[in-house]
PDB file of C-alpha atoms in Angstrom:
ATOM      1  CA  MET P 245      32.246   8.700   9.229  1.00  0.00           C
ATOM      2  CA  SER P 246      29.295  11.333   9.145  1.00  0.00           C
ATOM      3  CA  ALA P 247      25.532  10.250   9.248  1.00  0.00           C
ATOM      4  CA  PRO P 248      23.872  10.287   5.966  1.00  0.00           C
ATOM      5  CA  ARG P 249      22.131  13.579   4.889  1.00  0.00           C
ATOM      6  CA  GLN P 250      18.379  13.674   5.245  1.00  0.00           C
ATOM      7  CA  ALA P 251      16.319  14.490   2.192  1.00  0.00           C
ATOM      8  CA  ALA P 252      15.175  18.181   1.804  1.00  0.00           C
ATOM      9  CA  PRO P 253      11.522  18.616   2.808  1.00  0.00           C
ATOM     10  CA  ALA P 254      10.786  19.712  -0.934  1.00  0.00           C
ATOM     11  CA  ALA P 255      12.130  16.315  -1.922  1.00  0.00           C
ATOM     12  CA  ASN P 256      10.057  14.623   0.569  1.00  0.00           C
ATOM     13  CA  LEU P 257       6.986  16.179  -0.385  1.00  0.00           C
ATOM     14  CA  ALA P 258       7.771  15.524  -4.041  1.00  0.00           C
ATOM     15  CA  ARG P 259       8.079  11.764  -3.429  1.00  0.00           C
ATOM     16  CA  THR P 260       4.635  11.659  -1.487  1.00  0.00           C
ATOM     17  CA  VAL P 261       3.120  13.331  -4.190  1.00  0.00           C
ATOM     18  CA  VAL P 262       4.616  11.292  -7.032  1.00  0.00           C
ATOM     19  CA  PHE P 263       3.380   7.859  -5.132  1.00  0.00           C
ATOM     20  CA  ALA P 264      -0.083   9.525  -4.507  1.00  0.00           C
ATOM     21  CA  ALA P 265      -0.070  10.149  -8.394  1.00  0.00           C
ATOM     22  CA  PHE P 266       1.274   6.447  -8.959  1.00  0.00           C
ATOM     23  CA  ILE P 267      -1.544   5.008  -6.984  1.00  0.00           C
ATOM     24  CA  ALA P 268      -3.992   7.113  -9.036  1.00  0.00           C
ATOM     25  CA  VAL P 269      -2.513   5.858 -12.375  1.00  0.00           C
ATOM     26  CA  LEU P 270      -2.968   2.278 -11.141  1.00  0.00           C
ATOM     27  CA  GLY P 271      -6.737   2.924 -10.917  1.00  0.00           C
ATOM     28  CA  ILE P 272      -6.584   3.280 -14.762  1.00  0.00           C
ATOM     29  CA  PHE P 273      -6.966  -0.657 -14.717  1.00  0.00           C
ATOM     30  CA  PRO P 274     -10.417  -1.409 -14.125  1.00  0.00           C
ATOM     31  CA  GLY P 275     -11.376  -3.724 -11.399  1.00  0.00           C
ATOM     32  CA  PHE P 276     -13.295  -6.911 -11.892  1.00  0.00           C
ATOM     33  CA  TYR P 277     -15.929  -8.582  -9.838  1.00  0.00           C
ATOM     34  CA  LEU P 278     -15.550 -12.360  -9.375  1.00  0.00           C
ATOM     35  CA  GLY P 279     -18.501 -14.584  -8.774  1.00  0.00           C
ATOM     36  CA  GLY P 280     -20.884 -11.470  -7.979  1.00  0.00           C
ATOM     37  CA  ALA P 281     -18.690 -10.127  -5.106  1.00  0.00           C
ATOM     38  CA  ALA P 282     -19.472  -6.726  -4.153  1.00  0.00           C
ATOM     39  CA  VAL P 283     -15.647  -5.846  -3.927  1.00  0.00           C
ATOM     40  CA  PRO P 284     -13.778  -5.693  -7.095  1.00  0.00           C
ATOM     41  CA  ILE P 285     -10.256  -7.213  -7.567  1.00  0.00           C
ATOM     42  CA  VAL P 286      -7.924  -4.519  -8.627  1.00  0.00           C
ATOM     43  CA  LEU P 287      -4.303  -3.440  -9.202  1.00  0.00           C
ATOM     44  CA  GLN P 288      -4.649  -0.300  -7.155  1.00  0.00           C
ATOM     45  CA  ASN P 289      -3.829  -1.964  -3.885  1.00  0.00           C
ATOM     46  CA  MET P 290      -0.196  -2.508  -4.911  1.00  0.00           C
ATOM     47  CA  GLY P 291       0.357   1.378  -4.864  1.00  0.00           C
ATOM     48  CA  PRO P 292       0.276   1.351  -0.811  1.00  0.00           C
ATOM     49  CA  LEU P 293       2.344  -1.529  -0.423  1.00  0.00           C
ATOM     50  CA  LEU P 294       4.822   0.108  -2.734  1.00  0.00           C
ATOM     51  CA  ALA P 295       4.618   3.468  -0.982  1.00  0.00           C
ATOM     52  CA  GLY P 296       5.379   1.906   2.258  1.00  0.00           C
ATOM     53  CA  SER P 297       8.166  -0.325   0.968  1.00  0.00           C
ATOM     54  CA  ILE P 298      10.018   2.458  -0.646  1.00  0.00           C
ATOM     55  CA  LEU P 299       9.128   5.772   1.197  1.00  0.00           C
ATOM     56  CA  GLY P 300       8.646   4.090   4.724  1.00  0.00           C
ATOM     57  CA  ALA P 301       5.789   4.454   7.160  1.00  0.00           C
ATOM     58  CA  ARG P 302       5.340   8.305   7.430  1.00  0.00           C
ATOM     59  CA  ARG P 303       5.889   9.450   4.106  1.00  0.00           C
ATOM     60  CA  GLY P 304       4.264   6.035   2.459  1.00  0.00           C
ATOM     61  CA  GLY P 305       1.125   6.720   4.703  1.00  0.00           C
ATOM     62  CA  ALA P 306       1.216  10.434   3.634  1.00  0.00           C
ATOM     63  CA  SER P 307       0.997   9.596   0.130  1.00  0.00           C
ATOM     64  CA  VAL P 308      -2.100   7.178   0.500  1.00  0.00           C
ATOM     65  CA  LEU P 309      -3.707   9.874   2.685  1.00  0.00           C
ATOM     66  CA  LEU P 310      -3.211  12.336   0.175  1.00  0.00           C
ATOM     67  CA  PHE P 311      -4.686  10.100  -2.532  1.00  0.00           C
ATOM     68  CA  LEU P 312      -7.626   9.231  -0.474  1.00  0.00           C
ATOM     69  CA  ALA P 313      -8.257  12.904   0.130  1.00  0.00           C
ATOM     70  CA  LEU P 314      -8.313  13.378  -3.695  1.00  0.00           C
ATOM     71  CA  VAL P 315     -10.930  10.599  -3.930  1.00  0.00           C
ATOM     72  CA  ALA P 316     -12.901  11.990  -1.064  1.00  0.00           C
ATOM     73  CA  ILE P 317     -13.400  15.509  -2.711  1.00  0.00           C
ATOM     74  CA  GLY P 318     -14.744  13.659  -5.959  1.00  0.00           C
ATOM     75  CA  LEU P 319     -11.681  12.993  -8.126  1.00  0.00           C
ATOM     76  CA  PRO P 320     -12.617   9.509 -10.002  1.00  0.00           C
ATOM     77  CA  LEU P 321      -9.373   8.177  -9.048  1.00  0.00           C
ATOM     78  CA  LEU P 322     -10.198   4.695  -7.776  1.00  0.00           C
ATOM     79  CA  SER P 323     -10.480   1.891 -10.273  1.00  0.00           C
ATOM     80  CA  GLY P 324     -13.360   1.910 -12.473  1.00  0.00           C
ATOM     81  CA  GLY P 325     -13.566   5.789 -12.075  1.00  0.00           C
ATOM     82  CA  ARG P 326     -14.907   5.871  -8.767  1.00  0.00           C
ATOM     83  CA  GLY P 327     -14.744   9.100  -6.504  1.00  0.00           C
ATOM     84  CA  GLY P 328     -16.396  10.859  -3.855  1.00  0.00           C
ATOM     85  CA  ILE P 329     -17.604   9.473  -0.385  1.00  0.00           C
ATOM     86  CA  ALA P 330     -19.588   6.576  -1.764  1.00  0.00           C
ATOM     87  CA  PRO P 331     -16.456   4.236  -2.110  1.00  0.00           C
ATOM     88  CA  PHE P 332     -15.824   4.943   1.467  1.00  0.00           C
ATOM     89  CA  VAL P 333     -19.050   3.793   2.719  1.00  0.00           C
ATOM     90  CA  GLY P 334     -19.662   0.757   0.300  1.00  0.00           C
ATOM     91  CA  PRO P 335     -18.730  -2.771   0.759  1.00  0.00           C
ATOM     92  CA  SER P 336     -15.075  -1.837  -0.445  1.00  0.00           C
ATOM     93  CA  GLY P 337     -14.542   0.893   1.733  1.00  0.00           C
ATOM     94  CA  GLY P 338     -12.973  -1.045   4.401  1.00  0.00           C
ATOM     95  CA  PHE P 339     -10.271  -2.324   2.075  1.00  0.00           C
ATOM     96  CA  VAL P 340      -9.720   1.380   0.688  1.00  0.00           C
ATOM     97  CA  LEU P 341      -9.202   2.879   4.158  1.00  0.00           C
ATOM     98  CA  GLY P 342      -7.175   0.018   5.153  1.00  0.00           C
ATOM     99  CA  TRP P 343      -4.480   1.209   2.575  1.00  0.00           C
ATOM    100  CA  VAL P 344      -3.468   3.989   4.912  1.00  0.00           C
ATOM    101  CA  LEU P 345      -2.580   1.602   7.750  1.00  0.00           C
ATOM    102  CA  SER P 346      -1.088  -1.063   5.294  1.00  0.00           C
ATOM    103  CA  ALA P 347       1.290   1.561   3.855  1.00  0.00           C
ATOM    104  CA  VAL P 348       2.259   2.424   7.388  1.00  0.00           C
ATOM    105  CA  VAL P 349       2.759  -1.048   8.528  1.00  0.00           C
ATOM    106  CA  VAL P 350       4.825  -2.221   5.321  1.00  0.00           C
ATOM    107  CA  GLY P 351       7.053   1.078   5.969  1.00  0.00           C
ATOM    108  CA  LEU P 352       7.580   0.268   9.707  1.00  0.00           C
ATOM    109  CA  VAL P 353       8.823  -3.248   9.001  1.00  0.00           C
ATOM    110  CA  VAL P 354      11.024  -2.021   6.165  1.00  0.00           C
ATOM    111  CA  GLN P 355      12.469   0.808   8.484  1.00  0.00           C
ATOM    112  CA  LEU P 356      13.070  -1.353  11.298  1.00  0.00           C
ATOM    113  CA  ALA P 357      15.214  -3.727   9.140  1.00  0.00           C
ATOM    114  CA  PRO P 358      18.887  -3.242   9.130  1.00  0.00           C
ATOM    115  CA  LYS P 359      18.689  -3.952   5.451  1.00  0.00           C
ATOM    116  CA  PRO P 360      15.549  -4.433   3.588  1.00  0.00           C
ATOM    117  CA  GLY P 361      16.211  -7.410   1.560  1.00  0.00           C
ATOM    118  CA  LEU P 362      13.765  -9.406  -0.383  1.00  0.00           C
ATOM    119  CA  LEU P 363      12.761 -11.536   2.651  1.00  0.00           C
ATOM    120  CA  VAL P 364      12.145  -8.413   4.727  1.00  0.00           C
ATOM    121  CA  LEU P 365      10.295  -7.001   1.954  1.00  0.00           C
ATOM    122  CA  LEU P 366       8.144 -10.030   1.337  1.00  0.00           C
ATOM    123  CA  ALA P 367       7.439 -10.302   5.017  1.00  0.00           C
ATOM    124  CA  ALA P 368       6.611  -6.550   5.235  1.00  0.00           C
ATOM    125  CA  ASN P 369       4.308  -6.707   2.151  1.00  0.00           C
ATOM    126  CA  VAL P 370       2.562  -9.892   3.582  1.00  0.00           C
ATOM    127  CA  ALA P 371       1.919  -7.983   6.870  1.00  0.00           C
ATOM    128  CA  GLY P 372       0.487  -4.937   4.802  1.00  0.00           C
ATOM    129  CA  VAL P 373      -1.744  -7.309   3.000  1.00  0.00           C
ATOM    130  CA  ALA P 374      -2.916  -8.774   6.131  1.00  0.00           C
ATOM    131  CA  VAL P 375      -3.621  -5.518   7.849  1.00  0.00           C
ATOM    132  CA  ASP P 376      -5.744  -4.515   4.886  1.00  0.00           C
ATOM    133  CA  TYR P 377      -7.698  -7.689   5.106  1.00  0.00           C
ATOM    134  CA  LEU P 378      -8.325  -7.134   9.128  1.00  0.00           C
ATOM    135  CA  ILE P 379      -9.866  -3.671   8.121  1.00  0.00           C
ATOM    136  CA  GLY P 380     -11.568  -4.671   4.877  1.00  0.00           C
ATOM    137  CA  ILE P 381     -13.240  -8.027   5.691  1.00  0.00           C
ATOM    138  CA  PRO P 382     -15.133  -6.884   8.843  1.00  0.00           C
ATOM    139  CA  TYR P 383     -16.049  -3.747   7.157  1.00  0.00           C
ATOM    140  CA  TRP P 384     -17.639  -5.684   4.091  1.00  0.00           C
ATOM    141  CA  GLY P 385     -19.201  -8.143   6.498  1.00  0.00           C
ATOM    142  CA  LEU P 386     -21.097  -5.128   8.267  1.00  0.00           C
ATOM    143  CA  MET P 387     -22.086  -3.637   5.008  1.00  0.00           C
ATOM    144  CA  ILE P 388     -23.536  -6.983   3.855  1.00  0.00           C
ATOM    145  CA  GLY P 389     -24.555  -8.094   7.208  1.00  0.00           C
ATOM    146  CA  ASP P 390     -22.708 -11.500   7.079  1.00  0.00           C
ATOM    147  CA  LEU P 391     -19.148 -11.583   8.206  1.00  0.00           C
ATOM    148  CA  GLY P 392     -18.566 -15.190   7.192  1.00  0.00           C
ATOM    149  CA  ALA P 393     -19.890 -14.586   3.804  1.00  0.00           C
ATOM    150  CA  ALA P 394     -17.342 -11.612   3.327  1.00  0.00           C
ATOM    151  CA  ALA P 395     -14.679 -13.704   4.771  1.00  0.00           C
ATOM    152  CA  VAL P 396     -15.367 -16.575   2.452  1.00  0.00           C
ATOM    153  CA  GLN P 397     -15.623 -14.299  -0.598  1.00  0.00           C
ATOM    154  CA  SER P 398     -12.383 -12.543   0.163  1.00  0.00           C
ATOM    155  CA  LEU P 399     -10.607 -15.789  -0.448  1.00  0.00           C
ATOM    156  CA  ALA P 400     -10.829 -15.178  -3.846  1.00  0.00           C
ATOM    157  CA  PHE P 401      -8.405 -12.141  -3.552  1.00  0.00           C
ATOM    158  CA  VAL P 402      -5.573 -14.186  -2.033  1.00  0.00           C
ATOM    159  CA  PRO P 403      -3.939 -15.557  -5.136  1.00  0.00           C
ATOM    160  CA  GLY P 404      -3.781 -12.364  -6.976  1.00  0.00           C
ATOM    161  CA  ASP P 405      -2.672 -10.396  -3.820  1.00  0.00           C
ATOM    162  CA  ALA P 406      -0.001 -12.977  -3.464  1.00  0.00           C
ATOM    163  CA  VAL P 407       1.360 -12.316  -7.049  1.00  0.00           C
ATOM    164  CA  LYS P 408       1.086  -8.510  -6.289  1.00  0.00           C
ATOM    165  CA  LEU P 409       2.895  -8.647  -3.017  1.00  0.00           C
ATOM    166  CA  VAL P 410       5.868 -10.532  -4.643  1.00  0.00           C
ATOM    167  CA  ALA P 411       6.071  -8.257  -7.556  1.00  0.00           C
ATOM    168  CA  VAL P 412       5.968  -5.188  -5.360  1.00  0.00           C
ATOM    169  CA  SER P 413       8.842  -6.718  -3.161  1.00  0.00           C
ATOM    170  CA  LEU P 414      10.905  -7.537  -6.286  1.00  0.00           C
ATOM    171  CA  VAL P 415      10.558  -3.910  -7.365  1.00  0.00           C
ATOM    172  CA  ALA P 416      11.123  -2.488  -4.054  1.00  0.00           C
ATOM    173  CA  VAL P 417      14.195  -4.534  -3.246  1.00  0.00           C
ATOM    174  CA  ALA P 418      15.750  -3.280  -6.650  1.00  0.00           C
ATOM    175  CA  VAL P 419      14.890   0.381  -5.669  1.00  0.00           C
ATOM    176  CA  HIS P 420      16.615  -0.062  -2.149  1.00  0.00           C
ATOM    177  CA  ARG P 421      19.546  -1.301  -3.856  1.00  0.00           C
ATOM    178  CA  ALA P 422      19.886   1.511  -6.152  1.00  0.00           C
ATOM    179  CA  VAL P 423      18.814   4.281  -3.669  1.00  0.00           C
ATOM    180  CA  PRO P 424      19.473   2.750  -0.161  1.00  0.00           C
ATOM    181  CA  ALA P 425      18.380   5.728   2.022  1.00  0.00           C
ATOM    182  CA  LEU P 426      15.079   6.441   0.222  1.00  0.00           C
ATOM    183  CA  THR P 427      12.749   5.591   3.118  1.00  0.00           C
ATOM    184  CA  GLY P 428      14.546   8.140   5.174  1.00  0.00           C
ATOM    185  CA  ALA P 429      14.774   5.897   8.285  1.00  0.00           C
ATOM    186  CA  PRO P 430      18.308   6.013   9.835  1.00  0.00           C
ATOM    187  CA  ARG P 431      20.021   2.649   9.071  1.00  0.00           C
ATOM    188  CA  ARG P 432      22.388   0.930  11.612  1.00  0.00           C
ATOM    189  CA  ALA P 433      25.903   1.456  10.537  1.00  0.00           C
ATOM    190  CA  PRO P 434      27.816  -1.929   9.868  1.00  0.00           C
ATOM    191  CA  ALA P 435      30.353  -2.775  13.010  1.00  0.00           C
ATOM    192  CA  GLU P 436      33.727  -1.570  12.628  1.00  0.00           C
ATOM    193  CA  GLY P 437      36.084  -4.622  12.417  1.00  0.00           C
TER     194      GLY P 437
END
C-alpha cells in the first residue's frame, strides 16, 4: 500500500491563510471585561486552538503568526477592533503572543497521536490553553506589577475557556473524521493481521 499523498504547497498555503482569516473573523465578537480586569474575555482564542487541532503544529502556528503579523502592521483584527503594536505591549499581550505556541503545542499533540479522537483532542486543547496561560499570566503580572493579582484575575477565564476547548475539540474530531490526513502528519499504518 502506498503512502498517502502530501498536499500541494499551494493547498497548504491556502489552508494557512484561511485559518488566519478565521481567527480574524472571530475578532468580530467583542471581548468583555469581567470585574474590571485589564484583559478581556474573547472568543478569538478559539482560533489558534482550532488551527493547531486541524492543521497541525507547523501550519497551525504559521496561520497564527500570519494573523499576528497583520495585527502588528495595524489591521484592527483583534476583538474590539484593536491592531498595531499596542495590544502586544499591554496586559493582554502575553495571551495574544501565547496563541502561537498554543497552536504549535496542540498541533504536536494531535500529530503524535495515532488517531486524533475526542480524548486526544481534548488533551491537546487543554495543553494549548495551559501554555497560553503560562505565557499570558506572567506577562500580565509584569504589566500590572503583581503576578498574584494577575493569576487570581485569570481564574475568571477558566470556565469560558473550558467550554471553548470542548467546542473546538468536538469540531476538530468531526473534521478529522471527514478529512483524516488534514494535519499533514504521517499517521502510523494499522498493523497487518
